[in-house]
CSV table of C-alpha atoms in Angstrom, one decimal:
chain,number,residue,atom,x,y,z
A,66,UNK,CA,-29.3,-3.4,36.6
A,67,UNK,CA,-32.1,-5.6,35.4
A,68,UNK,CA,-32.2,-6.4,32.0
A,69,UNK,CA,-35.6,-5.3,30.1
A,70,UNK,CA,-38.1,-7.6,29.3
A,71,UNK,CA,-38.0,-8.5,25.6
A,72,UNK,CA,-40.2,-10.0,23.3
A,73,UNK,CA,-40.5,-11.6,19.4
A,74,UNK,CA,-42.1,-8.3,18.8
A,75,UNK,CA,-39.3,-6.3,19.5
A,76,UNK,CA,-37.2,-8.0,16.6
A,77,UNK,CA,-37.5,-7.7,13.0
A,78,UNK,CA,-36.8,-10.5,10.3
A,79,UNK,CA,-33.0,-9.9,10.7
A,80,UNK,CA,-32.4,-9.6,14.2
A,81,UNK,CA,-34.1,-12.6,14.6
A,82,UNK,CA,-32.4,-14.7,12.1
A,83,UNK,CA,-29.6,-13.3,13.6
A,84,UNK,CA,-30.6,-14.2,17.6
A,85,UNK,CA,-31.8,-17.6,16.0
A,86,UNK,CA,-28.5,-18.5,14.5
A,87,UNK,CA,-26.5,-17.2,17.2
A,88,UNK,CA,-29.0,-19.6,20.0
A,89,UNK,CA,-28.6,-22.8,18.1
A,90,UNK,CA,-25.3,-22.2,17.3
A,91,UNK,CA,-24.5,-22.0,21.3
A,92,UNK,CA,-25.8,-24.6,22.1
A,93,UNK,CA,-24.0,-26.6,19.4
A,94,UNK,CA,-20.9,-25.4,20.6
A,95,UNK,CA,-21.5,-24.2,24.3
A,96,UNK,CA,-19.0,-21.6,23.1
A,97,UNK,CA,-19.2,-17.8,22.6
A,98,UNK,CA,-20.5,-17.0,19.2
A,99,UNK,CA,-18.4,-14.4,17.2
A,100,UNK,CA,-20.2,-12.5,14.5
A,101,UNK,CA,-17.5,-14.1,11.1
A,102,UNK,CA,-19.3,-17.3,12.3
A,103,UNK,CA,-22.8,-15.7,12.3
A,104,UNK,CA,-21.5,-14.5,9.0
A,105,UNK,CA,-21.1,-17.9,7.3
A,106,UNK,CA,-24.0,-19.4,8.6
A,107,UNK,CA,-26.9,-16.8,7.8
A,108,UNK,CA,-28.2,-17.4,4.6
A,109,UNK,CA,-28.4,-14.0,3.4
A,110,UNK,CA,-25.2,-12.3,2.6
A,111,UNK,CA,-24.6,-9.9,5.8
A,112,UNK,CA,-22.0,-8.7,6.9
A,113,UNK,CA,-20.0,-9.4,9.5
A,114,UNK,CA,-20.0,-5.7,10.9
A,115,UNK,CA,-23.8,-5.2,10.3
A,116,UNK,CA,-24.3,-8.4,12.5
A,117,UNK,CA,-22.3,-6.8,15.0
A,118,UNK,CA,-24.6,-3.7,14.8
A,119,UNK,CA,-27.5,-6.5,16.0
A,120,UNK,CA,-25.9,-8.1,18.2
A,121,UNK,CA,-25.2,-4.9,19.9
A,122,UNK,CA,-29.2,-4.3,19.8
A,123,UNK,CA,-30.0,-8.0,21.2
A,124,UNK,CA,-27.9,-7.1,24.0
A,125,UNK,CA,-29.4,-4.0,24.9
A,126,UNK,CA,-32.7,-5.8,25.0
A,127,UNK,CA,-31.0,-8.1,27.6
A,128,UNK,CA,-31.1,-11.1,25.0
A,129,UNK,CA,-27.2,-11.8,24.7
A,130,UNK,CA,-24.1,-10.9,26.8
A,131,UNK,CA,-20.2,-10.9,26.5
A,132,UNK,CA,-18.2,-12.7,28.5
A,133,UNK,CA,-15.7,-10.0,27.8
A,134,UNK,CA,-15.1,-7.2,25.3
A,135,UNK,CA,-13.3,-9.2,22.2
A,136,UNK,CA,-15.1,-12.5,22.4
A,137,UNK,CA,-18.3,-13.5,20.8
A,138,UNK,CA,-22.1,-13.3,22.7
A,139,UNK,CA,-24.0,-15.4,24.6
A,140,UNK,CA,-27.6,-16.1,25.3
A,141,UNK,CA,-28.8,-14.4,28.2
A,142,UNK,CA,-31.7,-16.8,30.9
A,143,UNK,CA,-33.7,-14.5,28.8
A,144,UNK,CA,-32.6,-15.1,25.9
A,145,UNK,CA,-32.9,-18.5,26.2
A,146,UNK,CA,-36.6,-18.2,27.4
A,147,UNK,CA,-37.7,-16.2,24.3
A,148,UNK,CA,-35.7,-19.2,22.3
A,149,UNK,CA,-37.8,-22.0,23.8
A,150,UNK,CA,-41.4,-20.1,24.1
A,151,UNK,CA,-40.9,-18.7,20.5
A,152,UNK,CA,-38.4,-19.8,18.1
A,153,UNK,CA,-37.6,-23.0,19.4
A,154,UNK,CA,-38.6,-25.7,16.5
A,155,UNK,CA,-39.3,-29.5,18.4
A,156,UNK,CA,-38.5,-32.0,16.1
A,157,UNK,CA,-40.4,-35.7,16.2
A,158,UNK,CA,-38.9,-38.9,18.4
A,159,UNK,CA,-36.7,-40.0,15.9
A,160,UNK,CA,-37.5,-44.3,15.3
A,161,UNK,CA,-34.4,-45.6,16.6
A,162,UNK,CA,-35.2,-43.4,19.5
A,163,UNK,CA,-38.5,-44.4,20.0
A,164,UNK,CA,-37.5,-48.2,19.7
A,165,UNK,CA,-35.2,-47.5,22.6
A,166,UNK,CA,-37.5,-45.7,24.2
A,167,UNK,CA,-40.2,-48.2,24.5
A,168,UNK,CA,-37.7,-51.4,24.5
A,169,UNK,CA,-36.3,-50.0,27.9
A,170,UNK,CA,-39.6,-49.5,29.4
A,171,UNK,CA,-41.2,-52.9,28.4
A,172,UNK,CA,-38.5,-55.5,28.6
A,173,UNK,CA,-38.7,-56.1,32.2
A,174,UNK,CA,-41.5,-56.4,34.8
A,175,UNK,CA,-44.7,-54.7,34.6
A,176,UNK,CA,-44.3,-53.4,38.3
A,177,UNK,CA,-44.4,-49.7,38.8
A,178,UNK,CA,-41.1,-49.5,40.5
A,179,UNK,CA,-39.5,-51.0,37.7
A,180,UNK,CA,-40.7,-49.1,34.6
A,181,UNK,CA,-39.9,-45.8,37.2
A,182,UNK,CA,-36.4,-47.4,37.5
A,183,UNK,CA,-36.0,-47.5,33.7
A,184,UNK,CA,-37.3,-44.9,32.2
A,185,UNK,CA,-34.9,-43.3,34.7
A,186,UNK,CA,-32.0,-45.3,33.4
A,187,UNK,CA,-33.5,-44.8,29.7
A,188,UNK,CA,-33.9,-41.0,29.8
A,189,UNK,CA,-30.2,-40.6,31.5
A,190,UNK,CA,-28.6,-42.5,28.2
A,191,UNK,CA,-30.3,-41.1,25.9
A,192,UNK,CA,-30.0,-37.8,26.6
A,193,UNK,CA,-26.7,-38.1,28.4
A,194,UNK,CA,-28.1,-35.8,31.5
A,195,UNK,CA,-29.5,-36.5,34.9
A,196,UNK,CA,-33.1,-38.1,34.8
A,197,UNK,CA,-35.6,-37.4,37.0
A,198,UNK,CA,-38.5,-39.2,37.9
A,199,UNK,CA,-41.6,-38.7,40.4
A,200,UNK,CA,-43.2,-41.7,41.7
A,201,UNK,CA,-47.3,-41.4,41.7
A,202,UNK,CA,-48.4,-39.0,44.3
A,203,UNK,CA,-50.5,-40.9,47.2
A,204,UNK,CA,-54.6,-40.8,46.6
A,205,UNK,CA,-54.9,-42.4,50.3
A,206,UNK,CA,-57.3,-41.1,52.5
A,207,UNK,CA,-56.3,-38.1,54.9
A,208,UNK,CA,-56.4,-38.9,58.1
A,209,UNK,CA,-55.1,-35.5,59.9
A,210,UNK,CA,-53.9,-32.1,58.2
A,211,UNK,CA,-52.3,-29.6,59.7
A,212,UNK,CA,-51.0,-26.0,58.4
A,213,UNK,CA,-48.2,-24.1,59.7
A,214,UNK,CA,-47.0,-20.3,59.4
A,215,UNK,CA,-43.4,-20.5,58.3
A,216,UNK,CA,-43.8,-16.6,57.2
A,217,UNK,CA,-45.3,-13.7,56.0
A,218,UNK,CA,-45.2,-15.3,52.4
A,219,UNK,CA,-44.6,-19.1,53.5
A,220,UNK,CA,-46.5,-21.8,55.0
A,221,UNK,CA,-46.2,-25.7,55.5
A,222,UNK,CA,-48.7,-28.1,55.4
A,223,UNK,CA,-48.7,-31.8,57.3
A,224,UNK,CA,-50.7,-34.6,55.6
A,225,UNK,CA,-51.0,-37.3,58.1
A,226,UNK,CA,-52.9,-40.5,55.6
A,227,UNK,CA,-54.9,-43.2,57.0
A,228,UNK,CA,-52.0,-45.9,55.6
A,229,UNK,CA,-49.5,-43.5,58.3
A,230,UNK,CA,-47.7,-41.8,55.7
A,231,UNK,CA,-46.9,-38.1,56.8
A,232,UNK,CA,-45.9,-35.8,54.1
A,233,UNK,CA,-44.6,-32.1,53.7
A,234,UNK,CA,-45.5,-29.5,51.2
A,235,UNK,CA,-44.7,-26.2,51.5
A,236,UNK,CA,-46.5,-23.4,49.8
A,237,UNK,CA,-47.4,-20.0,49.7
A,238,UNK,CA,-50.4,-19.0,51.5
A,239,UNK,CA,-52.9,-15.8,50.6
A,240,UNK,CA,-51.9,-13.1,51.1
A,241,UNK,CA,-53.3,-11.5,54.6
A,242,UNK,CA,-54.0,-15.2,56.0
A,243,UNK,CA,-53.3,-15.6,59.4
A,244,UNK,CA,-51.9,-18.3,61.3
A,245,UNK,CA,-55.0,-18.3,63.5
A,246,UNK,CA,-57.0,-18.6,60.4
A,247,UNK,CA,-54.9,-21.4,59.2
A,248,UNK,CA,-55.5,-23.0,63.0
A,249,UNK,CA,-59.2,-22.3,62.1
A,250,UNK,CA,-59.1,-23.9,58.0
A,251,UNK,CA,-57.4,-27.0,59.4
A,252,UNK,CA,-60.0,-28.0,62.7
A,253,UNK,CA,-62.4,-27.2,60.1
A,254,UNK,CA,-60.9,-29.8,57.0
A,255,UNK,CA,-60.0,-32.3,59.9
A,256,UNK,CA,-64.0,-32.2,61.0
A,257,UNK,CA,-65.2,-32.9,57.4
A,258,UNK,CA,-62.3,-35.6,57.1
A,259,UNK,CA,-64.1,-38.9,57.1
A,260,UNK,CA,-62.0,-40.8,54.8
A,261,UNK,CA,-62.0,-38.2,52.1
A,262,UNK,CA,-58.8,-37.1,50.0
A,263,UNK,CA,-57.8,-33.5,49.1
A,264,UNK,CA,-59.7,-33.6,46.4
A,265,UNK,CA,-63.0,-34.8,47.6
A,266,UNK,CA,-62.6,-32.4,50.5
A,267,UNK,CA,-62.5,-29.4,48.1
A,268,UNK,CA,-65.4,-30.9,46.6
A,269,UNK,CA,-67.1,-30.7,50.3
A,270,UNK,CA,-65.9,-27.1,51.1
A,271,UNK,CA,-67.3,-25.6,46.8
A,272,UNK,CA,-70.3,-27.0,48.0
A,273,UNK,CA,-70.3,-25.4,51.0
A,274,UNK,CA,-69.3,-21.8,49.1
A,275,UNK,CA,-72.7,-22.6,46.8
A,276,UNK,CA,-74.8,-23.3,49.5
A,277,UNK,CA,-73.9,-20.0,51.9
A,278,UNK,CA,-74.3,-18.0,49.0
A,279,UNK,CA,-77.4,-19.4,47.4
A,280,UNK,CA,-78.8,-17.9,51.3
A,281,UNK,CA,-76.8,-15.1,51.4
A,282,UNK,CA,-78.6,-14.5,47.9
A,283,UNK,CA,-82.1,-14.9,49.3
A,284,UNK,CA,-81.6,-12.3,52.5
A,285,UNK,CA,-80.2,-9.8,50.5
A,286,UNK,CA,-82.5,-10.0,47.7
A,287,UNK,CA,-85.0,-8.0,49.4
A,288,UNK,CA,-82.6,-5.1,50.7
A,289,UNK,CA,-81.6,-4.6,46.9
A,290,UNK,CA,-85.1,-4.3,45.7
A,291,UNK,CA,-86.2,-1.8,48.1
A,292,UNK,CA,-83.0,0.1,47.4
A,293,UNK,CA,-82.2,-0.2,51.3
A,294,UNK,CA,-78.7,-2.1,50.0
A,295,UNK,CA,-76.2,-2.5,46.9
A,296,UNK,CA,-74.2,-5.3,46.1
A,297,UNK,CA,-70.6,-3.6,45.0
A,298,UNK,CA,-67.7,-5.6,43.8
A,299,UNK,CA,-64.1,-5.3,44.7
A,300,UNK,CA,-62.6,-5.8,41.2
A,301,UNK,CA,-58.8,-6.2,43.0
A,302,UNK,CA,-59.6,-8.9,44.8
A,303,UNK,CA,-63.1,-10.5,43.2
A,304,UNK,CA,-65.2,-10.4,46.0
A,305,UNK,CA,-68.6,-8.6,46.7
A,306,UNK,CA,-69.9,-6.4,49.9
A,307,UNK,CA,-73.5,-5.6,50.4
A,308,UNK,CA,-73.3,-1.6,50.8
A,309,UNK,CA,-76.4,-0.9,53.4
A,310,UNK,CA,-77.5,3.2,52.9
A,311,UNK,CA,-78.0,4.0,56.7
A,312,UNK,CA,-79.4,3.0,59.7
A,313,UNK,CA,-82.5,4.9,58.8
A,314,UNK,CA,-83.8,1.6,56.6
A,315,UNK,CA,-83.5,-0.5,59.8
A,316,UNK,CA,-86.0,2.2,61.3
A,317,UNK,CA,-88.9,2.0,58.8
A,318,UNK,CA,-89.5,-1.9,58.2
A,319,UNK,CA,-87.7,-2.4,55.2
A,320,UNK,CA,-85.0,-4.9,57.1
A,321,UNK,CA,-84.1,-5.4,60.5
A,322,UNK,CA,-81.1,-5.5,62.7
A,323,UNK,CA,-81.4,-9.7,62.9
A,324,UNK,CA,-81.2,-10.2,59.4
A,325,UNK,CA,-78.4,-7.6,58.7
A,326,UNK,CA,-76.6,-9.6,61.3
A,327,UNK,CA,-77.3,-13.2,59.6
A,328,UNK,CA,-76.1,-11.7,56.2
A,329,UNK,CA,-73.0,-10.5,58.2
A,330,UNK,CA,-72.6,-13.9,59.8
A,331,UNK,CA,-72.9,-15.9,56.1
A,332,UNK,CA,-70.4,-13.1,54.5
A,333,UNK,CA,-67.5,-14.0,57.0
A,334,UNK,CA,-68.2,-17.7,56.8
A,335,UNK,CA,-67.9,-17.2,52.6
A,336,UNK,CA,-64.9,-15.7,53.3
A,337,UNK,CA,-63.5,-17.9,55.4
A,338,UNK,CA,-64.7,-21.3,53.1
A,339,UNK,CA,-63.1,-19.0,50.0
A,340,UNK,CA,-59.8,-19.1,51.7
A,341,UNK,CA,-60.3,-23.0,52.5
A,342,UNK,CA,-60.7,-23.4,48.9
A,343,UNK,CA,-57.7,-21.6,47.7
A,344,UNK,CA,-55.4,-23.6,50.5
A,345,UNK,CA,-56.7,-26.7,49.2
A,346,UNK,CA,-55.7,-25.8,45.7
A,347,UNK,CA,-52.2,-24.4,46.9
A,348,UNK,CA,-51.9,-27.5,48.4
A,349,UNK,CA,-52.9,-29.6,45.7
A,350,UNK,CA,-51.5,-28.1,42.9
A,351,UNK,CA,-48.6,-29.5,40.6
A,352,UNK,CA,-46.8,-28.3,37.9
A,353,UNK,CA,-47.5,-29.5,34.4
A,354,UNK,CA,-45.1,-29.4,31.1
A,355,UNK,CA,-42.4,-27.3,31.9
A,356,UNK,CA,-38.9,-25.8,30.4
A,357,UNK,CA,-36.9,-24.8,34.0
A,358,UNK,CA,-34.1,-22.0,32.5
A,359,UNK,CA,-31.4,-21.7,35.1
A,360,UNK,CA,-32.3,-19.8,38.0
A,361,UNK,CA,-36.1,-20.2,37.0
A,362,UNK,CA,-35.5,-23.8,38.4
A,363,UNK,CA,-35.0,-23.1,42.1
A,364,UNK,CA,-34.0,-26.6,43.0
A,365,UNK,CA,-31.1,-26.5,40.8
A,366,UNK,CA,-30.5,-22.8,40.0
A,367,UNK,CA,-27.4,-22.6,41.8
A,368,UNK,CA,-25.8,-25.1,39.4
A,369,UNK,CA,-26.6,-23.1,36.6
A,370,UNK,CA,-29.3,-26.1,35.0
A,371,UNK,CA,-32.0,-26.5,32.9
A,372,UNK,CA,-35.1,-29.1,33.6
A,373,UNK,CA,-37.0,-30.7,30.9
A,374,UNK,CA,-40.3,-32.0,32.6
A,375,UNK,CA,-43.1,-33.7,31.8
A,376,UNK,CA,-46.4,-35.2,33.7
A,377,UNK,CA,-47.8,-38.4,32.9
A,378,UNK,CA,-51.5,-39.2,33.5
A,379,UNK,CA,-53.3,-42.2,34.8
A,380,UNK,CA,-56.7,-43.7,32.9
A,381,UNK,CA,-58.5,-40.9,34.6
A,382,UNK,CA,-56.4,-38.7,32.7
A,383,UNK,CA,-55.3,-37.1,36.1
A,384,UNK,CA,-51.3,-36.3,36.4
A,385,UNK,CA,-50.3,-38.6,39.3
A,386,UNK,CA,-46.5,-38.2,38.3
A,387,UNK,CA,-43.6,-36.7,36.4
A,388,UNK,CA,-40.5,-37.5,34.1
A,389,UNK,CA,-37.6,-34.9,33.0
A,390,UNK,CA,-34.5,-34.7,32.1
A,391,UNK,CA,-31.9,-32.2,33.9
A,392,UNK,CA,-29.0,-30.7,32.3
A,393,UNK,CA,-26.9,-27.6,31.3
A,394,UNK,CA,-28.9,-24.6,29.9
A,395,UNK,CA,-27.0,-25.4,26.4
A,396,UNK,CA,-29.5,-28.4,26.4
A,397,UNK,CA,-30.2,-29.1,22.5
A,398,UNK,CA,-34.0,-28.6,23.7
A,399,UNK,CA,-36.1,-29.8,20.4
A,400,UNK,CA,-34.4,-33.4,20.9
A,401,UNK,CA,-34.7,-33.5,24.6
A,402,UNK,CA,-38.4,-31.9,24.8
A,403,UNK,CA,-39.6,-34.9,22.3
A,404,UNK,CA,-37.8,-37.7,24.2
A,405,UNK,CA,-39.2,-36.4,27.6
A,406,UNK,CA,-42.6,-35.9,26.3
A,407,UNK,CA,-43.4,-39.4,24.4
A,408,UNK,CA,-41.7,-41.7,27.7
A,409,UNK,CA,-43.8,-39.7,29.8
A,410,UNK,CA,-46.6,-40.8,27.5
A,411,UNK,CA,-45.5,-44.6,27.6
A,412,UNK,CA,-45.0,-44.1,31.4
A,413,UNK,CA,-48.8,-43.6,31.2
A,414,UNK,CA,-50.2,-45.8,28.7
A,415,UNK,CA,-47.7,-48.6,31.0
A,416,UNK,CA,-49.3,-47.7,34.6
A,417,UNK,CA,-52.8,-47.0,33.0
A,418,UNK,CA,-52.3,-50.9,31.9
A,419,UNK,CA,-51.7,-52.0,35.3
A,420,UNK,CA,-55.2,-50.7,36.7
């Protein structure tokens, strides 16, 4: 049975001191948290029978669990996610901390294989966990790209780039997109190539959008005004239909059957550059500063981790990469959030420096 989602708002002042006390207090120990110890540590006198009354209440709200009957609770994947979005309190890089931090990274060469190489060494020490970094993600020019239909709800897409590199992604494509349609977005992105990267190729196909609708505008103008037409708006999906009110306009002058079919022609080409648009960003698109909770990390859910993860930026200010830290979910997360976030920073600032 699923547990029920649960939020701040369904706690009052002492079911959440309690839950607090009871979170930090787990991942102090890792252990089962009885209420007598709850007892000691709230700073209201309570007792230890009314904190089992709450605890009973957080775990109806799928917040804690028992391992078994007679021992203490733990923090559900829930649990811990309501922790970290809203309770959790991130303490600052402490300075020894911050002197390690940016002695690691700066005492050898300034190449970009070497600070990667220890601010993975750095992050793994200091946080006694498995680092993880991401090396830069390639800006070269793309030279051939190809999608694939892995699935109803699964695709792949090949990035051939004009140094040779060949690299993978796999995403989830729109919902209702074929694979012939895919066939169709990719001769189309491989004819507007030139040199461009994924980026400036989005660019390319927005225009586009602009440009078939700025006409698609102007044709339709006329059938609205005369009443012959509607524009109506499907607020599910966001997209608008012109709703033409019988073939008896096309009789009397007010439009005629050549512009109805130009207006049809520019509606299925926005359709098709709107779903070019939205594979380019599928394809594009990275995650940004993240807590991973157990099974909400699919890479390592079946060890039962947590990732701490952060991004760091070129000059332009655009994410070209990632550090994080990787761990149990009894991570003591406002030390470890910190110490991810400011060498992801220096990671920056470092590669930034080097042009």
């Amino acid at each position: 049975m699923a547990a029920p989602r649960s939020s701040l708002a369904d706690l009052n002042d002492r079911s959440r001191e309690v839950f607090r006390r009871l979170v930090e207090t787990y991942l102090e120990t890792g252990e089962p948290v009885g209420s007598r110890t709850l007892a000691r540590r709230l700073s209201e006198g309570v007792s230890a029978a009314t904190i089992r009354n709450v605890m009973q209440d957080l775990e109806h709200l799928g917040l804690l669990d028992s391992p078994h009957i007679s021992a203490g609770r733990l923090p559900t994947q829930l649990g811990l996610r309501l922790f970290v979005d809203g309770i959790l309190e991130v303490g600052d890089v402490s300075g020894s901390e911050r002197t390690e931090i940016e002695r690691s990274l700066t005492k050898g060469d300034a190449d970009l294989p070497g600070i990667l190489d220890r601010a993975a060494d750095m992050l793994s020490g200091l946080t006694h966990g498995a680092s993880l970094v991401l090396a830069p993600k390639t800006e070269a020019p793309i030279r051939h790209i190809e999608f694939v239909s892995l699935g109803p709800d699964r695709a792949l897409v090949v990035l051939v780039t004009a140094d040779g590199q060949v690299e993978n992604r796999v995403f989830t494509p729109p919902l209702g997109l074929t694979p012939s349609a895919m066939r169709q977005a990719a001769n189309f992105l491989n004819a507007i190539l030139q040199g461009r990267t994924l980026g400036e190729m989005r660019g390319v196909v927005v225009a586009e959008i602009a440009r078939r609708r700025a006409e698609l505008d102007e044709l339709s103008r006329a059938l609205v005004e005369t009443g012959a037409a509607l524009w109506e708006s499907d607020s599910d999906g966001g997209r608008d239909r012109l709703i033409v009110h019988g073939r008896s306009h096309l009789l009397d002058g007010t439009a005629d059957a050549g512009q109805l079919e130009r207006i049809r022609e520019l509606f299925d080409d926005l359709e098709r550059k709107r779903d070019l648009a939205q594979l380019l960003d599928l394809t594009e698109e990275g995650a940004g500063v993240r807590v991973f909770i157990g099974s909400e990390n699919k890479l390592f859910s079946l060890s039962g981790s947590s990732l701490v993860v952060s991004p760091y930026m070129n000059a332009d200010r655009k994410i070209i990469g990632a550090v994080g830290v990787i761990g149990p979910t009894r991570l003591n997360y406002g030390r470890i959030v910190p110490i991810v976030d400011y060498t992801a920073q220096l990671v920056g600032r470092l590669v930034s420096g080097r042009g």
